[in-house]
CSV table of C-alpha atoms in Angstrom, one decimal:
chain,number,residue,atom,x,y,z
A,549,MET,CA,0.0,0.0,0.0
A,550,LYS,CA,1.1,3.6,-0.7
A,551,VAL,CA,-1.2,6.5,-0.2
A,552,LEU,CA,-1.2,10.0,-1.9
A,553,ILE,CA,-3.1,12.7,0.1
A,554,LEU,CA,-4.2,15.7,-1.9
A,555,GLY,CA,-4.2,18.1,0.9
A,556,GLY,CA,-4.5,21.7,2.1
A,557,THR,CA,-7.4,21.2,4.6
A,558,THR,CA,-7.4,20.5,8.4
A,559,GLU,CA,-8.8,17.0,7.5
A,560,ALA,CA,-5.8,16.3,5.3
A,561,SER,CA,-3.4,17.2,8.1
A,562,ALA,CA,-5.3,15.0,10.5
A,563,LEU,CA,-5.1,12.1,8.1
A,564,ALA,CA,-1.4,12.7,7.6
A,565,ARG,CA,-0.8,12.4,11.3
A,566,ALA,CA,-2.9,9.2,11.5
A,567,LEU,CA,-1.0,7.6,8.7
A,568,ALA,CA,2.4,8.6,10.1
A,569,GLU,CA,1.5,7.2,13.5
A,570,ARG,CA,0.5,3.9,11.9
A,571,GLU,CA,3.5,3.9,9.7
A,572,ILE,CA,1.4,3.6,6.5
A,573,PRO,CA,3.5,4.6,3.5
A,574,ALA,CA,2.1,7.9,2.2
A,575,LEU,CA,2.9,11.1,0.4
A,576,PHE,CA,1.3,14.5,1.0
A,577,SER,CA,0.7,17.0,-1.8
A,578,TYR,CA,0.0,20.8,-1.5
A,579,ALA,CA,-1.3,22.9,-4.4
A,580,GLY,CA,1.1,25.6,-3.4
A,581,ARG,CA,-1.3,28.5,-3.0
A,582,VAL,CA,-0.1,29.7,0.4
A,583,SER,CA,3.4,31.0,1.1
A,584,ALA,CA,4.0,29.0,4.2
A,585,PRO,CA,2.1,25.6,4.1
A,586,LYS,CA,1.8,23.7,7.3
A,587,PRO,CA,4.6,21.1,7.8
A,588,GLN,CA,3.4,17.5,7.6
A,589,PRO,CA,4.8,14.3,9.2
A,590,LEU,CA,5.0,12.7,5.7
A,591,PRO,CA,7.1,13.3,2.6
A,592,THR,CA,5.6,16.4,1.0
A,593,ARG,CA,5.5,17.8,-2.5
A,594,ILE,CA,4.2,21.3,-3.5
A,595,GLY,CA,2.7,22.4,-6.8
A,596,GLY,CA,0.4,21.1,-9.5
A,597,PHE,CA,0.7,17.9,-11.4
A,598,GLY,CA,0.1,19.1,-14.9
A,599,GLY,CA,-3.5,18.2,-15.4
A,600,VAL,CA,-5.0,14.7,-15.6
A,601,GLU,CA,-2.1,13.3,-17.6
A,602,GLY,CA,0.4,14.6,-15.1
A,603,LEU,CA,-1.4,13.2,-12.1
A,604,ALA,CA,-2.0,9.8,-13.7
A,605,ALA,CA,1.8,9.7,-14.5
A,606,PHE,CA,2.7,10.6,-10.9
A,607,LEU,CA,0.4,7.9,-9.5
A,608,GLU,CA,2.0,5.3,-11.7
A,609,ALA,CA,5.6,6.5,-11.2
A,610,GLU,CA,5.2,6.5,-7.4
A,611,ARG,CA,3.2,3.2,-7.4
A,612,ILE,CA,0.3,4.8,-5.5
A,613,THR,CA,-2.4,2.3,-4.6
A,614,HIS,CA,-4.8,4.7,-2.8
A,615,LEU,CA,-5.6,8.3,-3.5
A,616,VAL,CA,-7.3,10.5,-0.9
A,617,ASP,CA,-8.8,13.7,-2.2
A,618,ALA,CA,-8.8,15.9,0.9
A,619,THR,CA,-8.7,19.2,-1.0
A,620,HIS,CA,-11.0,22.1,-0.3
A,621,PRO,CA,-14.7,21.5,-1.3
A,622,PHE,CA,-14.3,24.2,-3.9
A,623,ALA,CA,-11.1,22.8,-5.5
A,624,GLU,CA,-13.3,21.7,-8.3
A,625,GLN,CA,-10.7,21.2,-11.0
A,626,MET,CA,-8.3,19.2,-8.8
A,627,SER,CA,-11.2,16.9,-7.6
A,628,ARG,CA,-12.3,16.3,-11.2
A,629,HIS,CA,-8.8,15.5,-12.2
A,630,ALA,CA,-8.5,13.1,-9.3
A,631,VAL,CA,-11.5,11.1,-10.4
A,632,VAL,CA,-10.3,10.7,-14.0
A,633,ALA,CA,-6.6,10.0,-13.1
A,634,ALA,CA,-7.5,7.4,-10.5
A,635,GLU,CA,-9.7,5.6,-13.0
A,636,ARG,CA,-7.1,5.7,-15.7
A,637,SER,CA,-4.4,4.4,-13.3
A,638,GLY,CA,-6.5,1.8,-11.6
A,639,VAL,CA,-6.0,3.5,-8.2
A,640,GLU,CA,-8.6,3.4,-5.5
A,641,LEU,CA,-10.0,6.9,-4.8
A,642,LEU,CA,-11.8,8.3,-1.7
A,643,ALA,CA,-12.8,11.9,-1.1
A,644,LEU,CA,-12.3,13.0,2.5
A,645,THR,CA,-14.7,15.9,2.7
A,646,ARG,CA,-16.7,17.9,5.2
A,647,PRO,CA,-20.5,17.9,5.3
A,648,PRO,CA,-21.8,21.3,4.0
A,649,TRP,CA,-23.2,23.8,6.4
A,650,VAL,CA,-27.0,24.0,6.6
A,651,PRO,CA,-28.9,27.1,7.7
A,652,GLN,CA,-30.1,27.3,11.3
A,653,ALA,CA,-33.0,29.1,12.9
A,654,GLY,CA,-32.2,32.8,12.7
A,655,ASP,CA,-29.9,32.6,9.7
A,656,ARG,CA,-30.5,35.0,6.8
A,657,TRP,CA,-28.9,33.1,4.0
A,658,GLN,CA,-29.3,33.9,0.3
A,659,ARG,CA,-28.0,30.7,-1.4
A,660,VAL,CA,-26.5,31.2,-4.8
A,661,ALA,CA,-25.2,28.6,-7.4
A,662,GLY,CA,-21.9,30.2,-8.1
A,663,LEU,CA,-19.7,33.3,-8.3
A,664,GLU,CA,-21.8,35.2,-11.0
A,665,ASP,CA,-24.9,34.8,-8.8
A,666,ALA,CA,-23.0,36.0,-5.8
A,667,LEU,CA,-22.0,39.1,-7.7
A,668,ALA,CA,-25.6,39.7,-8.8
A,669,ALA,CA,-26.7,39.5,-5.2
A,670,LEU,CA,-24.5,42.5,-4.3
A,671,THR,CA,-26.3,44.8,-6.7
A,672,GLY,CA,-27.5,47.9,-4.9
A,673,PRO,CA,-26.1,50.7,-2.7
A,674,MET,CA,-22.8,50.6,-0.9
A,675,GLN,CA,-22.4,48.2,2.0
A,676,ARG,CA,-19.6,47.0,4.2
A,677,VAL,CA,-19.1,43.4,3.1
A,678,LEU,CA,-17.0,40.6,4.6
A,679,LEU,CA,-15.6,38.7,1.6
A,680,ALA,CA,-14.5,35.3,3.0
A,681,ILE,CA,-13.9,33.5,-0.3
A,682,GLY,CA,-10.1,33.2,-0.4
A,683,ARG,CA,-7.9,35.2,-2.8
A,684,MET,CA,-8.5,33.5,-6.2
A,685,HIS,CA,-11.7,35.4,-7.2
A,686,LEU,CA,-11.3,38.7,-5.5
A,687,ALA,CA,-10.8,40.6,-8.8
A,688,ASP,CA,-14.3,39.5,-9.9
A,689,PHE,CA,-15.9,41.6,-7.2
A,690,ALA,CA,-14.6,44.7,-9.1
A,691,ALA,CA,-17.9,44.2,-11.0
A,692,GLN,CA,-19.6,45.6,-7.8
A,693,PRO,CA,-17.1,48.4,-7.0
A,694,GLN,CA,-19.4,50.4,-4.8
A,695,HIS,CA,-19.0,48.3,-1.7
A,696,HIS,CA,-16.2,48.5,0.9
A,697,TYR,CA,-14.9,44.9,1.2
A,698,LEU,CA,-13.2,43.4,4.2
A,699,LEU,CA,-10.9,40.6,2.8
A,700,ARG,CA,-9.9,37.9,5.3
A,701,LEU,CA,-6.9,36.1,3.7
A,702,VAL,CA,-4.3,33.6,4.8
A,703,ASP,CA,-1.5,35.6,3.1
A,704,ARG,CA,-1.2,39.2,2.3
A,705,PRO,CA,-1.7,39.6,-1.5
A,706,ASP,CA,1.4,40.4,-3.6
A,707,SER,CA,-0.4,43.3,-5.2
A,708,PRO,CA,-3.6,45.1,-4.1
A,709,PRO,CA,-6.8,43.6,-5.5
A,710,PRO,CA,-8.6,45.9,-8.0
A,711,LEU,CA,-11.3,46.9,-5.5
A,712,PRO,CA,-11.6,50.6,-5.0
A,713,TYR,CA,-12.6,50.3,-1.3
A,714,HIS,CA,-11.2,47.4,0.7
A,715,THR,CA,-9.4,46.4,3.9
A,716,VAL,CA,-7.2,43.3,4.2
A,717,THR,CA,-7.0,41.3,7.4
A,718,VAL,CA,-4.5,38.4,7.5
A,719,ASP,CA,-5.5,35.5,9.7
A,720,ARG,CA,-5.6,31.7,9.6
A,721,GLY,CA,-8.3,29.6,11.2
A,722,PRO,CA,-9.7,28.0,13.2
A,723,PHE,CA,-11.4,31.2,14.3
A,724,THR,CA,-13.4,31.9,17.5
A,725,LEU,CA,-16.9,33.3,17.9
A,726,GLU,CA,-15.7,36.1,20.1
A,727,GLY,CA,-13.0,37.0,17.5
A,728,ASP,CA,-15.5,37.0,14.6
A,729,LEU,CA,-18.1,39.0,16.5
A,730,ALA,CA,-15.4,41.6,17.3
A,731,LEU,CA,-14.2,41.6,13.6
A,732,LEU,CA,-17.7,42.2,12.3
A,733,ARG,CA,-18.5,44.9,14.8
A,734,GLU,CA,-15.2,46.7,14.4
A,735,HIS,CA,-15.5,47.0,10.7
A,736,GLY,CA,-19.3,47.7,10.7
A,737,ILE,CA,-20.0,44.7,8.4
A,738,GLU,CA,-23.5,44.7,6.9
A,739,ARG,CA,-23.3,41.5,4.7
A,740,LEU,CA,-21.2,38.4,4.3
A,741,VAL,CA,-20.2,36.5,1.2
A,742,CYS,CA,-18.7,33.1,1.7
A,743,LYS,CA,-18.5,29.6,0.1
A,744,ASN,CA,-20.2,26.6,1.7
A,745,ALA,CA,-16.9,25.0,2.8
A,746,GLY,CA,-18.4,23.2,5.8
A,747,GLY,CA,-16.4,22.1,8.8
A,748,THR,CA,-15.8,23.9,12.1
A,749,GLY,CA,-12.7,25.9,11.4
A,750,ALA,CA,-14.5,28.8,9.7
A,751,ALA,CA,-18.1,28.3,10.9
A,752,THR,CA,-17.9,30.9,13.6
A,753,LYS,CA,-18.5,33.7,11.1
A,754,LEU,CA,-21.9,32.3,10.4
A,755,VAL,CA,-22.8,32.1,14.1
A,756,ALA,CA,-21.6,35.7,14.5
A,757,ALA,CA,-23.7,36.8,11.5
A,758,ARG,CA,-26.7,35.0,13.0
A,759,LYS,CA,-26.2,36.7,16.4
A,760,LEU,CA,-25.9,40.1,14.7
A,761,GLY,CA,-28.8,39.5,12.3
A,762,LEU,CA,-26.6,39.9,9.2
A,763,PRO,CA,-27.5,38.6,5.8
A,764,VAL,CA,-25.2,36.0,4.2
A,765,VAL,CA,-24.7,35.3,0.5
A,766,MET,CA,-23.8,31.6,0.6
A,767,ILE,CA,-22.2,30.1,-2.5
A,768,ASP,CA,-23.2,26.4,-3.0
A,769,ARG,CA,-20.6,23.8,-3.7
A,770,PRO,CA,-19.8,22.8,-7.3
A,771,ALA,CA,-21.3,19.6,-8.7
A,772,LEU,CA,-18.6,16.9,-9.0
A,773,PRO,CA,-18.6,13.4,-10.7
A,774,PRO,CA,-19.8,10.5,-8.6
A,775,ARG,CA,-17.1,9.3,-6.2
A,776,ARG,CA,-16.8,7.5,-2.8
A,777,GLU,CA,-16.8,9.9,0.1
A,778,ALA,CA,-15.9,9.9,3.8
A,779,HIS,CA,-16.4,12.6,6.4
A,780,THR,CA,-14.1,11.3,9.2
A,781,ILE,CA,-10.6,10.1,9.6
A,782,GLN,CA,-11.9,6.8,11.1
A,783,GLU,CA,-14.0,6.1,8.0
A,784,THR,CA,-10.9,6.8,5.8
A,785,LEU,CA,-8.7,4.5,7.8
A,786,HIS,CA,-11.3,1.8,7.7
A,787,TRP,CA,-11.3,2.2,3.9
A,788,LEU,CA,-7.5,1.9,3.7
A,789,VAL,CA,-7.0,-1.1,6.0
């Protein structure tokens, strides 16, 4: 057995620790989108594979028997590539993913199918908006330039995003309810935009929004090809052994 973890999430790191403790041969792969990725107790590679062909070649060259896709729920391209490459290479595939968030009593969610719908939902007069979507699509929000955006990012951007009015705060989860309440109050936030990432590390902003009565534009997860999924480390270990 030899396992490749496509990582970047807290679940991926937890699985890496579990495999290392059990001395199960494994490799860990980061996409390379943050400047200082968390060290792992496994041999680690950083960077893309070069599409489906590159990933399939890597699986074969490294004699990988089991592929665990523990990427972010919105890493759509990587997850699609993993499904195809695993099938081509005859490698077993499991997605270790978080259950999505579901609205609770008191939530004011506006669920949207994707980024374009999220942008359309921001049509209207200026508001102070917490944009908690990562850094990849910040430039798209220049289409709604009237708002003042609070950008919560893992790394400070190399160049300012093309948003006329914005503030950057650099922080890495897991976050606390007290911290998120203070953040929203300090910046006078009137609306949140976020992706339905699920999990507990970033859920406190939703509880804070609920307590403050703030509306949330919630971007639904992308549709992915059929694949076997697990939601816990124990399920994943059971699948492996």
